[in-house]
Amino acid sequence: MPAEVRSEVITYGEKSAQLISVRHGEAAIGTCFAGYTGIGGTGAVTRLFFIGGEPISVVICPNNDNKQSNKLISIAPAFKNYDQKIYNVLGNSIKRINAGESLANGLRDIMGLLEDGVYTVYAADYYPTDGAGSFFWGAYNIPHEVQGTAEKNRFIGTKSFKPCFLVPSQPLEYFTKKMKTVSDESSKRREIQGIAYHLSGFHSVLLKGHHGAVSCLENDIPFRCAVIEKVCEPYVETLLPPPPPAPAAEAAEGEAEVAETAQPVQAAQEAPVFVPEGITGFRSPSLKVPIELFPKEMLKLVLEGRPEYKPKQFASLIAKINVSRKKTVSNNILPLAVLEKADQLPDYEMVESAYAVNSLSDEQLNCLLAGDVECKGEVIISPNFYQSIVTACNFLQFTDTKRFVDFTIAVMENPELSATHEYVAKRALTQLSSKKLYKFFTDAVASGDAQYEKIVNFANTFISRYKETS
């Protein structure tokens, strides 16, 4: 039976979102749980991202798949290549999108390859790294903990966010200079450079556009992707009660006195928080859809279906988990400029802080520099002072470079904040164009002051790199 793909645009508030439902999908692209395979130790659950009959990524979920734990991710050792039909569908889809078709129409053939369910699609810029400064293609050769991959982020909480880091769907040995030459030219003309499927937390699997990611980063072109996210996780929103009605303005003075003497004054009570019965709606990382806004047929599909299920090729996928490829590769074949630029891109801590903090005023920053975690009786970021400094530093680095430079210098000049000096100095290494930081580090090294002992190595590194780039 052919796949049934339907799309609908919903509007909520001042925003809109594209929803796409898939029935009788081929389940040729998606994720599935492989259970307790022994990989990753006791209590670790193995999850696979697959394309066709090939396991692409092995995702180890520690602590019995605790949603607040980061995952261990690696390219599946058995992966060779996936079906040519799927490869053609991915290539045709990105061509159709860049030819002017909508995301819903351009991705239609890909949606038919997915598991049954409801998805949202949108376009967003991605940083082609693993979220820790390494170019994504080649960063997953061995299983390791990938920061920012927890489904439920402790700092962001229940807020919506857009994934922005990548996991490859091809081993690095597929990189060729010939293909890069082609992508160097095509990336200049494309609006959408790749197609990504959300995997976990801030990370998505890049289905199409690996060579384009190399070209875009090398040539300073934004790497914009068409993103596919599954909408299946229920969520609950707590509600505050409506304010009590205002007292009558024209109460007689005598009546007021009687009422005051008749009833004792009661202490003010905190307003109760109302939790609705049942769930509020279903969500993906970037989207929350209240039940009342869900199209009826799509809602039925979500309620009756499952977030993930075993595809028909499940036995074949499991059999290939522990099969190793003969060839191993490294990042050495990638252009050096790409590896260096990847290290300068925003990392998961910066992005995480940008979503966790709405804004930071100069007054709040001054309170933090004075050693206070509160401003005007309210907690600025966190009751933990060290965490507050770190988060503020990351937030400013992501949102306001000038204030970031001023803040980091102020932190490093304060000996009472020495516990944060190393972290802040390391962050400052990304601002090699800042003359103010260069002067500060130069003066700090020349002074020989003991208060700068922890940052001397970072200062020397900054000074040498600044001279090389100036």
Short mmCIF file of C-alpha atoms in Angstrom, two decimals:
data_model
loop_
_atom_site.label_atom_id
_atom_site.label_comp_id
_atom_site.label_asym_id
_atom_site.label_seq_id
_atom_site.Cartn_x
_atom_site.Cartn_y
_atom_site.Cartn_z
CA MET A 1 0.00 0.00 0.00
CA PRO A 2 1.50 3.37 -0.99
CA ALA A 3 2.28 5.89 1.73
CA GLU A 4 -0.41 8.44 2.48
CA VAL A 5 1.17 11.85 3.11
CA ARG A 6 -0.96 14.85 4.07
CA SER A 7 0.08 18.34 5.12
CA GLU A 8 -1.67 21.15 6.93
CA VAL A 9 -0.63 24.54 8.26
CA ILE A 10 -1.78 25.42 11.77
CA THR A 11 -1.73 28.87 13.35
CA TYR A 12 -1.22 29.49 17.04
CA GLY A 13 -0.87 33.01 18.40
CA GLU A 14 1.18 34.96 15.87
CA LYS A 15 3.04 31.87 14.65
CA SER A 16 2.30 29.13 12.15
CA ALA A 17 3.66 25.64 11.67
CA GLN A 18 3.63 23.02 8.93
CA LEU A 19 2.37 19.61 10.05
CA ILE A 20 2.69 16.51 7.87
CA SER A 21 1.06 13.16 8.64
CA VAL A 22 2.38 9.86 7.31
CA ARG A 23 0.30 6.66 7.07
CA HIS A 24 1.58 3.37 5.68
CA GLY A 25 5.09 4.84 5.47
CA GLU A 26 7.90 2.58 4.35
CA ALA A 27 9.80 3.04 7.65
CA ALA A 28 13.00 3.22 5.62
CA ILE A 29 14.27 6.21 7.61
CA GLY A 30 13.86 6.60 11.35
CA THR A 31 14.85 5.42 14.79
CA CYS A 32 14.09 2.31 16.80
CA PHE A 33 15.02 0.88 20.17
CA ALA A 34 17.23 -2.19 20.09
CA GLY A 35 16.90 -2.89 23.81
CA TYR A 36 19.67 -3.85 26.25
CA THR A 37 22.35 -5.08 23.86
CA GLY A 38 25.22 -4.91 26.33
CA ILE A 39 26.79 -1.98 24.51
CA GLY A 40 27.55 0.85 26.92
CA GLY A 41 27.41 -1.24 30.08
CA THR A 42 24.70 -2.29 32.49
CA GLY A 43 21.53 -0.24 32.30
CA ALA A 44 22.33 1.29 28.91
CA VAL A 45 19.66 1.05 26.23
CA THR A 46 20.71 0.91 22.59
CA ARG A 47 18.84 2.94 20.02
CA LEU A 48 19.46 2.95 16.28
CA PHE A 49 19.03 5.51 13.56
CA PHE A 50 18.67 3.65 10.30
CA ILE A 51 18.31 4.26 6.57
CA GLY A 52 16.93 1.30 4.64
CA GLY A 53 18.51 -1.87 5.95
CA GLU A 54 21.61 -0.10 7.28
CA PRO A 55 22.13 1.06 10.87
CA ILE A 56 23.62 4.55 10.51
CA SER A 57 24.12 5.76 14.08
CA VAL A 58 24.28 3.81 17.32
CA VAL A 59 22.85 5.85 20.19
CA ILE A 60 23.60 4.56 23.68
CA CYS A 61 21.09 5.83 26.25
CA PRO A 62 22.58 5.45 29.77
CA ASN A 63 20.76 5.12 33.09
CA ASN A 64 17.97 3.01 31.59
CA ASP A 65 17.27 5.66 28.96
CA ASN A 66 17.02 8.54 31.41
CA LYS A 67 15.67 11.49 29.42
CA GLN A 68 17.97 13.94 31.22
CA SER A 69 21.13 12.02 30.38
CA ASN A 70 23.35 12.78 27.39
CA LYS A 71 23.74 10.00 24.84
CA LEU A 72 26.81 8.17 23.58
CA ILE A 73 26.73 8.36 19.78
CA SER A 74 28.85 6.79 17.06
CA ILE A 75 28.61 5.86 13.39
CA ALA A 76 27.45 2.24 13.16
CA PRO A 77 30.61 0.16 12.51
CA ALA A 78 28.85 -2.00 9.90
CA PHE A 79 27.60 0.86 7.72
CA LYS A 80 28.61 0.72 4.06
CA ASN A 81 25.97 2.37 1.90
CA TYR A 82 22.21 2.64 1.69
CA ASP A 83 19.85 1.91 -1.15
CA GLN A 84 20.32 3.95 -4.34
CA LYS A 85 16.59 4.66 -4.43
CA ILE A 86 16.77 6.48 -1.09
CA TYR A 87 19.88 8.34 -2.20
CA ASN A 88 18.02 9.56 -5.31
CA VAL A 89 14.97 10.63 -3.30
CA LEU A 90 17.16 12.76 -1.01
CA GLY A 91 18.93 14.37 -3.97
CA ASN A 92 15.71 15.10 -5.84
CA SER A 93 14.09 16.59 -2.75
CA ILE A 94 16.77 19.17 -2.13
CA LYS A 95 16.70 20.11 -5.82
CA ARG A 96 12.93 20.64 -5.70
CA ILE A 97 13.14 22.82 -2.60
CA ASN A 98 15.84 25.02 -4.11
CA ALA A 99 13.84 25.24 -7.33
CA GLY A 100 11.13 27.07 -5.38
CA GLU A 101 8.78 24.34 -4.13
CA SER A 102 7.48 24.54 -0.57
CA LEU A 103 9.02 22.36 2.10
CA ALA A 104 5.86 20.26 2.28
CA ASN A 105 5.95 19.51 -1.45
CA GLY A 106 9.71 19.26 -1.77
CA LEU A 107 10.01 16.78 1.11
CA ARG A 108 6.93 14.75 0.18
CA ASP A 109 8.87 11.77 -1.22
CA ILE A 110 11.10 11.69 1.85
CA MET A 111 8.09 11.78 4.17
CA GLY A 112 6.80 8.62 2.49
CA LEU A 113 10.02 6.89 3.60
CA LEU A 114 9.46 7.69 7.27
CA GLU A 115 7.68 5.82 10.03
CA ASP A 116 3.96 6.44 10.52
CA GLY A 117 3.25 9.53 12.60
CA VAL A 118 2.96 13.31 12.56
CA TYR A 119 5.93 15.53 11.73
CA THR A 120 6.71 19.21 11.49
CA VAL A 121 9.06 20.65 8.88
CA TYR A 122 10.80 24.01 8.81
CA ALA A 123 14.03 25.68 7.65
CA ALA A 124 16.79 26.59 10.14
CA ASP A 125 20.49 27.37 10.25
CA TYR A 126 22.77 24.65 11.61
CA TYR A 127 26.31 24.73 12.94
CA PRO A 128 28.08 21.80 11.21
CA THR A 129 29.77 20.61 14.39
CA ASP A 130 29.14 18.07 17.13
CA GLY A 131 28.36 20.92 19.52
CA ALA A 132 31.84 20.83 21.07
CA GLY A 133 33.99 22.44 18.40
CA SER A 134 34.68 19.41 16.16
CA PHE A 135 33.45 19.31 12.58
CA PHE A 136 30.57 16.83 12.62
CA TRP A 137 31.79 14.66 9.73
CA GLY A 138 34.34 12.41 11.37
CA ALA A 139 33.51 13.39 14.97
CA TYR A 140 31.59 10.19 15.72
CA ASN A 141 34.06 7.46 14.77
CA ILE A 142 34.07 6.02 18.30
CA PRO A 143 31.26 5.97 20.89
CA HIS A 144 31.49 8.93 23.25
CA GLU A 145 29.20 11.13 25.30
CA VAL A 146 27.85 13.96 23.16
CA GLN A 147 26.92 17.01 25.20
CA GLY A 148 23.50 18.49 24.48
CA THR A 149 21.84 15.24 23.37
CA ALA A 150 19.55 14.77 26.39
CA GLU A 151 15.87 14.90 25.40
CA LYS A 152 15.03 16.97 28.48
CA ASN A 153 17.54 19.74 29.09
CA ARG A 154 17.87 20.67 32.75
CA PHE A 155 18.56 24.34 32.02
CA ILE A 156 15.99 24.94 29.30
CA GLY A 157 13.26 22.99 31.03
CA THR A 158 10.05 22.79 29.01
CA LYS A 159 10.87 25.65 26.63
CA SER A 160 10.85 25.07 22.89
CA PHE A 161 14.19 25.15 21.08
CA LYS A 162 15.60 24.50 17.62
CA PRO A 163 18.26 21.78 17.22
CA CYS A 164 21.38 23.18 15.56
CA PHE A 165 24.16 20.55 15.65
CA LEU A 166 24.72 17.58 13.36
CA VAL A 167 25.42 13.86 13.25
CA PRO A 168 26.56 12.47 9.87
CA SER A 169 24.73 9.75 7.95
CA GLN A 170 27.88 8.81 6.01
CA PRO A 171 31.39 7.83 7.16
CA LEU A 172 34.13 10.37 6.46
CA GLU A 173 35.74 8.15 3.83
CA TYR A 174 32.94 9.29 1.49
CA PHE A 175 34.50 12.75 1.35
CA THR A 176 36.21 13.47 -1.99
CA LYS A 177 37.83 16.62 -3.32
CA LYS A 178 35.98 16.19 -6.60
CA MET A 179 32.59 16.31 -4.90
CA LYS A 180 33.70 19.25 -2.78
CA THR A 181 34.62 21.18 -5.94
CA VAL A 182 31.07 20.67 -7.19
CA SER A 183 29.53 21.66 -3.85
CA ASP A 184 31.71 24.80 -3.70
CA GLU A 185 29.80 26.14 -6.67
CA SER A 186 26.34 24.79 -5.90
CA SER A 187 26.40 26.04 -2.29
CA LYS A 188 26.70 29.63 -3.56
CA ARG A 189 23.35 29.33 -5.34
CA ARG A 190 21.36 27.28 -2.83
CA GLU A 191 19.09 28.66 -0.17
CA ILE A 192 18.67 25.24 1.48
CA GLN A 193 21.99 23.43 1.81
CA GLY A 194 20.94 20.20 3.52
CA ILE A 195 18.16 18.01 4.90
CA ALA A 196 18.25 17.05 8.58
CA TYR A 197 16.20 14.61 10.69
CA HIS A 198 16.04 15.33 14.42
CA LEU A 199 17.74 12.66 16.51
CA SER A 200 17.98 13.78 20.14
CA GLY A 201 18.30 17.05 22.04
CA PHE A 202 20.19 19.67 20.04
CA HIS A 203 21.36 17.15 17.43
CA SER A 204 19.96 16.06 14.08
CA VAL A 205 21.19 13.54 11.53
CA LEU A 206 22.21 15.14 8.24
CA LEU A 207 20.50 13.10 5.52
CA LYS A 208 21.77 15.18 2.62
CA GLY A 209 24.46 17.86 2.27
CA HIS A 210 27.72 16.55 3.77
CA HIS A 211 29.99 18.03 1.11
CA GLY A 212 27.87 21.18 1.14
CA ALA A 213 28.55 21.56 4.87
CA VAL A 214 32.29 21.50 4.16
CA SER A 215 31.95 24.10 1.42
CA CYS A 216 29.64 26.36 3.43
CA LEU A 217 31.90 26.44 6.48
CA GLU A 218 35.02 27.01 4.41
CA ASN A 219 33.40 29.87 2.47
CA ASP A 220 31.49 31.40 5.40
CA ILE A 221 28.05 30.57 3.97
CA PRO A 222 25.22 29.86 6.46
CA PHE A 223 24.41 26.15 6.45
CA ARG A 224 20.61 26.23 6.24
CA CYS A 225 18.72 22.95 6.41
CA ALA A 226 15.20 21.68 5.85
CA VAL A 227 14.46 20.05 9.20
CA ILE A 228 12.14 17.14 9.98
CA GLU A 229 10.94 16.61 13.55
CA LYS A 230 8.48 14.05 14.84
CA VAL A 231 5.61 15.48 16.93
CA CYS A 232 4.76 12.76 19.43
CA GLU A 233 5.79 13.73 22.97
CA PRO A 234 2.90 14.71 25.27
CA TYR A 235 3.33 17.80 27.43
CA VAL A 236 1.44 19.49 30.23
CA GLU A 237 1.28 23.24 30.82
CA THR A 238 0.53 24.53 34.32
CA LEU A 239 -1.93 27.41 34.47
CA LEU A 240 -2.31 30.30 36.87
CA PRO A 241 -5.85 31.12 38.01
CA PRO A 242 -7.48 34.36 36.80
CA PRO A 243 -6.99 37.34 39.17
CA PRO A 244 -9.79 37.88 41.70
CA PRO A 245 -12.33 40.57 40.84
CA ALA A 246 -11.54 44.04 42.14
CA PRO A 247 -13.60 45.17 45.17
CA ALA A 248 -16.47 47.56 44.53
CA ALA A 249 -15.12 51.07 44.26
CA GLU A 250 -18.14 52.78 45.86
CA ALA A 251 -18.54 50.81 49.09
CA ALA A 252 -20.03 52.89 51.88
CA GLU A 253 -17.55 53.89 54.57
CA GLY A 254 -19.73 52.51 57.32
CA GLU A 255 -20.17 49.16 55.59
CA ALA A 256 -16.43 48.88 55.16
CA GLU A 257 -15.87 49.44 58.90
CA VAL A 258 -18.44 46.77 59.80
CA ALA A 259 -16.88 44.28 57.42
CA GLU A 260 -13.45 45.01 58.85
CA THR A 261 -14.53 44.37 62.42
CA ALA A 262 -16.63 41.34 61.54
CA GLN A 263 -13.84 39.30 59.91
CA PRO A 264 -10.26 38.90 61.13
CA VAL A 265 -7.47 39.83 58.75
CA GLN A 266 -6.02 36.71 57.07
CA ALA A 267 -2.45 36.33 55.94
CA ALA A 268 -1.90 36.59 52.20
CA GLN A 269 -1.71 33.21 50.52
CA GLU A 270 0.22 32.25 47.44
CA ALA A 271 -1.91 31.93 44.32
CA PRO A 272 -2.57 28.26 43.58
CA VAL A 273 -1.28 26.71 40.38
CA PHE A 274 -3.83 24.75 38.39
CA VAL A 275 -2.70 21.67 36.52
CA PRO A 276 -5.16 20.62 33.84
CA GLU A 277 -6.53 17.11 33.85
CA GLY A 278 -4.75 15.14 31.16
CA ILE A 279 -2.19 16.49 28.72
CA THR A 280 -2.12 19.92 27.10
CA GLY A 281 -0.91 18.70 23.72
CA PHE A 282 1.95 17.09 21.81
CA ARG A 283 5.31 18.54 20.94
CA SER A 284 8.64 18.25 19.16
CA PRO A 285 11.75 20.22 20.24
CA SER A 286 10.75 23.35 18.30
CA LEU A 287 6.95 23.10 18.44
CA LYS A 288 4.16 22.70 20.97
CA VAL A 289 0.72 21.93 19.55
CA PRO A 290 -2.24 22.17 21.97
CA ILE A 291 -4.80 19.38 21.51
CA GLU A 292 -7.51 21.81 20.45
CA LEU A 293 -5.36 23.01 17.54
CA PHE A 294 -4.39 19.56 16.31
CA PRO A 295 -6.14 18.57 13.07
CA LYS A 296 -8.56 15.77 13.96
CA GLU A 297 -7.08 13.05 11.74
CA MET A 298 -3.54 13.90 12.75
CA LEU A 299 -4.44 13.81 16.43
CA LYS A 300 -6.01 10.40 15.95
CA LEU A 301 -2.81 9.18 14.27
CA VAL A 302 -0.71 10.36 17.21
CA LEU A 303 -3.01 8.85 19.82
CA GLU A 304 -3.40 5.49 18.09
CA GLY A 305 0.18 5.17 16.90
CA ARG A 306 3.51 4.78 18.65
CA PRO A 307 6.46 7.20 18.79
CA GLU A 308 8.73 4.44 17.46
CA TYR A 309 8.26 0.87 16.32
CA LYS A 310 10.34 -1.94 14.92
CA PRO A 311 10.59 -1.73 11.12
CA LYS A 312 10.30 -4.88 9.04
CA GLN A 313 14.10 -4.91 8.57
CA PHE A 314 14.69 -4.83 12.35
CA ALA A 315 16.36 -8.28 12.47
CA SER A 316 18.81 -7.23 9.77
CA LEU A 317 19.64 -4.02 11.63
CA ILE A 318 20.33 -5.83 14.89
CA ALA A 319 22.55 -8.38 13.16
CA LYS A 320 24.80 -5.59 11.88
CA ILE A 321 25.34 -3.72 15.16
CA ASN A 322 28.59 -5.45 16.10
CA VAL A 323 29.92 -6.01 12.57
CA SER A 324 32.95 -3.81 11.91
CA ARG A 325 34.11 -2.20 8.70
CA LYS A 326 37.69 -2.85 7.67
CA LYS A 327 38.54 0.75 6.90
CA THR A 328 38.97 3.43 9.55
CA VAL A 329 39.36 7.10 8.82
CA SER A 330 40.27 10.36 10.54
CA ASN A 331 39.62 14.06 10.11
CA ASN A 332 42.96 14.57 8.36
CA ILE A 333 41.51 14.61 4.85
CA LEU A 334 39.25 17.57 5.52
CA PRO A 335 40.58 21.06 4.71
CA LEU A 336 42.45 22.50 7.68
CA ALA A 337 40.48 25.76 7.40
CA VAL A 338 37.24 23.84 7.97
CA LEU A 339 38.55 22.20 11.16
CA GLU A 340 39.80 25.53 12.49
CA LYS A 341 36.56 27.35 11.73
CA ALA A 342 34.51 24.58 13.34
CA ASP A 343 36.33 25.23 16.60
CA GLN A 344 35.20 28.89 16.46
CA LEU A 345 31.49 28.16 16.00
CA PRO A 346 29.01 28.40 18.90
CA ASP A 347 28.95 25.27 21.04
CA TYR A 348 26.17 23.59 22.98
CA GLU A 349 26.83 25.58 26.17
CA MET A 350 26.35 28.87 24.37
CA VAL A 351 23.17 27.74 22.63
CA GLU A 352 21.84 26.18 25.82
CA SER A 353 22.41 29.42 27.74
CA ALA A 354 20.73 31.46 25.02
CA TYR A 355 17.55 29.41 25.44
CA ALA A 356 17.77 29.23 29.24
CA VAL A 357 18.12 33.00 29.75
CA ASN A 358 15.70 35.49 28.24
CA SER A 359 17.85 38.59 28.76
CA LEU A 360 20.56 40.06 30.98
CA SER A 361 20.65 43.75 31.85
CA ASP A 362 23.81 45.66 32.77
CA GLU A 363 22.42 46.00 36.29
CA GLN A 364 22.11 42.22 36.60
CA LEU A 365 25.64 41.71 35.29
CA ASN A 366 26.96 44.20 37.83
CA CYS A 367 25.23 42.24 40.60
CA LEU A 368 26.93 39.05 39.41
CA LEU A 369 30.31 40.77 39.31
CA ALA A 370 29.68 41.90 42.88
CA GLY A 371 29.15 38.29 43.93
CA ASP A 372 25.36 38.44 44.20
CA VAL A 373 23.07 35.96 42.43
CA GLU A 374 20.00 38.17 42.97
CA CYS A 375 18.94 41.54 41.60
CA LYS A 376 16.02 43.45 43.11
CA GLY A 377 15.03 40.41 45.13
CA GLU A 378 14.90 38.02 42.16
CA VAL A 379 17.35 35.30 41.21
CA ILE A 380 19.19 36.44 38.07
CA ILE A 381 20.03 33.04 36.62
CA SER A 382 20.63 30.40 39.28
CA PRO A 383 21.19 30.25 43.05
CA ASN A 384 24.55 28.67 42.21
CA PHE A 385 27.02 31.53 41.72
CA TYR A 386 29.53 29.64 39.56
CA GLN A 387 26.75 28.41 37.28
CA SER A 388 25.40 31.94 37.02
CA ILE A 389 28.75 33.34 35.86
CA VAL A 390 29.23 30.51 33.35
CA THR A 391 25.72 30.85 31.93
CA ALA A 392 25.98 34.63 31.70
CA CYS A 393 29.31 34.29 29.89
CA ASN A 394 27.87 31.82 27.39
CA PHE A 395 24.73 33.89 26.86
CA LEU A 396 26.69 37.05 26.10
CA GLN A 397 29.11 35.22 23.83
CA PHE A 398 26.17 33.99 21.77
CA THR A 399 24.12 37.21 21.75
CA ASP A 400 26.35 40.25 22.30
CA THR A 401 30.09 40.06 21.56
CA LYS A 402 30.89 43.56 22.87
CA ARG A 403 29.26 42.98 26.25
CA PHE A 404 30.85 39.53 26.35
CA VAL A 405 34.34 41.05 26.05
CA ASP A 406 33.62 43.64 28.75
CA PHE A 407 32.12 41.02 31.07
CA THR A 408 34.97 38.52 30.69
CA ILE A 409 37.60 41.18 31.39
CA ALA A 410 35.67 42.34 34.46
CA VAL A 411 35.48 38.75 35.73
CA MET A 412 39.20 38.08 35.19
CA GLU A 413 40.15 41.37 36.87
CA ASN A 414 38.27 40.35 40.02
CA PRO A 415 40.41 38.04 42.21
CA GLU A 416 37.33 37.04 44.20
CA LEU A 417 35.96 35.34 41.07
CA SER A 418 39.11 33.26 40.52
CA ALA A 419 37.11 30.01 40.42
CA THR A 420 35.65 31.12 37.08
CA HIS A 421 38.83 32.62 35.56
CA GLU A 422 39.94 29.54 33.63
CA TYR A 423 36.54 28.93 32.10
CA VAL A 424 36.06 32.57 31.12
CA ALA A 425 39.58 32.88 29.70
CA LYS A 426 39.05 29.79 27.56
CA ARG A 427 35.83 31.29 26.23
CA ALA A 428 37.66 34.50 25.37
CA LEU A 429 39.93 32.63 22.94
CA THR A 430 37.15 32.84 20.33
CA GLN A 431 37.41 36.64 20.14
CA LEU A 432 40.71 36.94 18.30
CA SER A 433 39.70 40.22 16.67
CA SER A 434 39.26 42.03 19.99
CA LYS A 435 41.99 44.61 20.63
CA LYS A 436 40.60 45.16 24.13
CA LEU A 437 41.15 41.49 25.04
CA TYR A 438 44.60 41.54 23.44
CA LYS A 439 45.61 44.52 25.57
CA PHE A 440 44.18 42.95 28.71
CA PHE A 441 45.99 39.62 28.20
CA THR A 442 49.22 41.38 27.27
CA ASP A 443 49.09 43.53 30.43
CA ALA A 444 48.15 40.52 32.56
CA VAL A 445 51.15 38.49 31.39
CA ALA A 446 53.53 41.45 31.74
CA SER A 447 52.34 42.22 35.28
CA GLY A 448 53.27 38.81 36.65
CA ASP A 449 50.49 39.28 39.21
CA ALA A 450 49.51 36.12 41.11
CA GLN A 451 45.82 36.82 40.51
CA TYR A 452 46.34 36.03 36.79
CA GLU A 453 48.15 32.75 37.43
CA LYS A 454 45.23 30.61 36.24
CA ILE A 455 44.86 32.43 32.92
CA VAL A 456 48.52 32.84 31.87
CA ASN A 457 48.46 29.88 29.47
CA PHE A 458 45.23 31.09 27.86
CA ALA A 459 46.62 34.62 27.67
CA ASN A 460 49.77 33.48 25.87
CA THR A 461 47.67 31.42 23.46
CA PHE A 462 45.44 34.38 22.71
CA ILE A 463 48.40 36.72 22.17
CA SER A 464 50.15 34.36 19.76
CA ARG A 465 46.96 33.67 17.77
CA TYR A 466 46.10 37.37 17.68
CA LYS A 467 49.51 38.19 16.20
CA GLU A 468 49.13 35.43 13.60
CA THR A 469 45.76 36.72 12.41
CA SER A 470 46.51 40.46 12.53
#
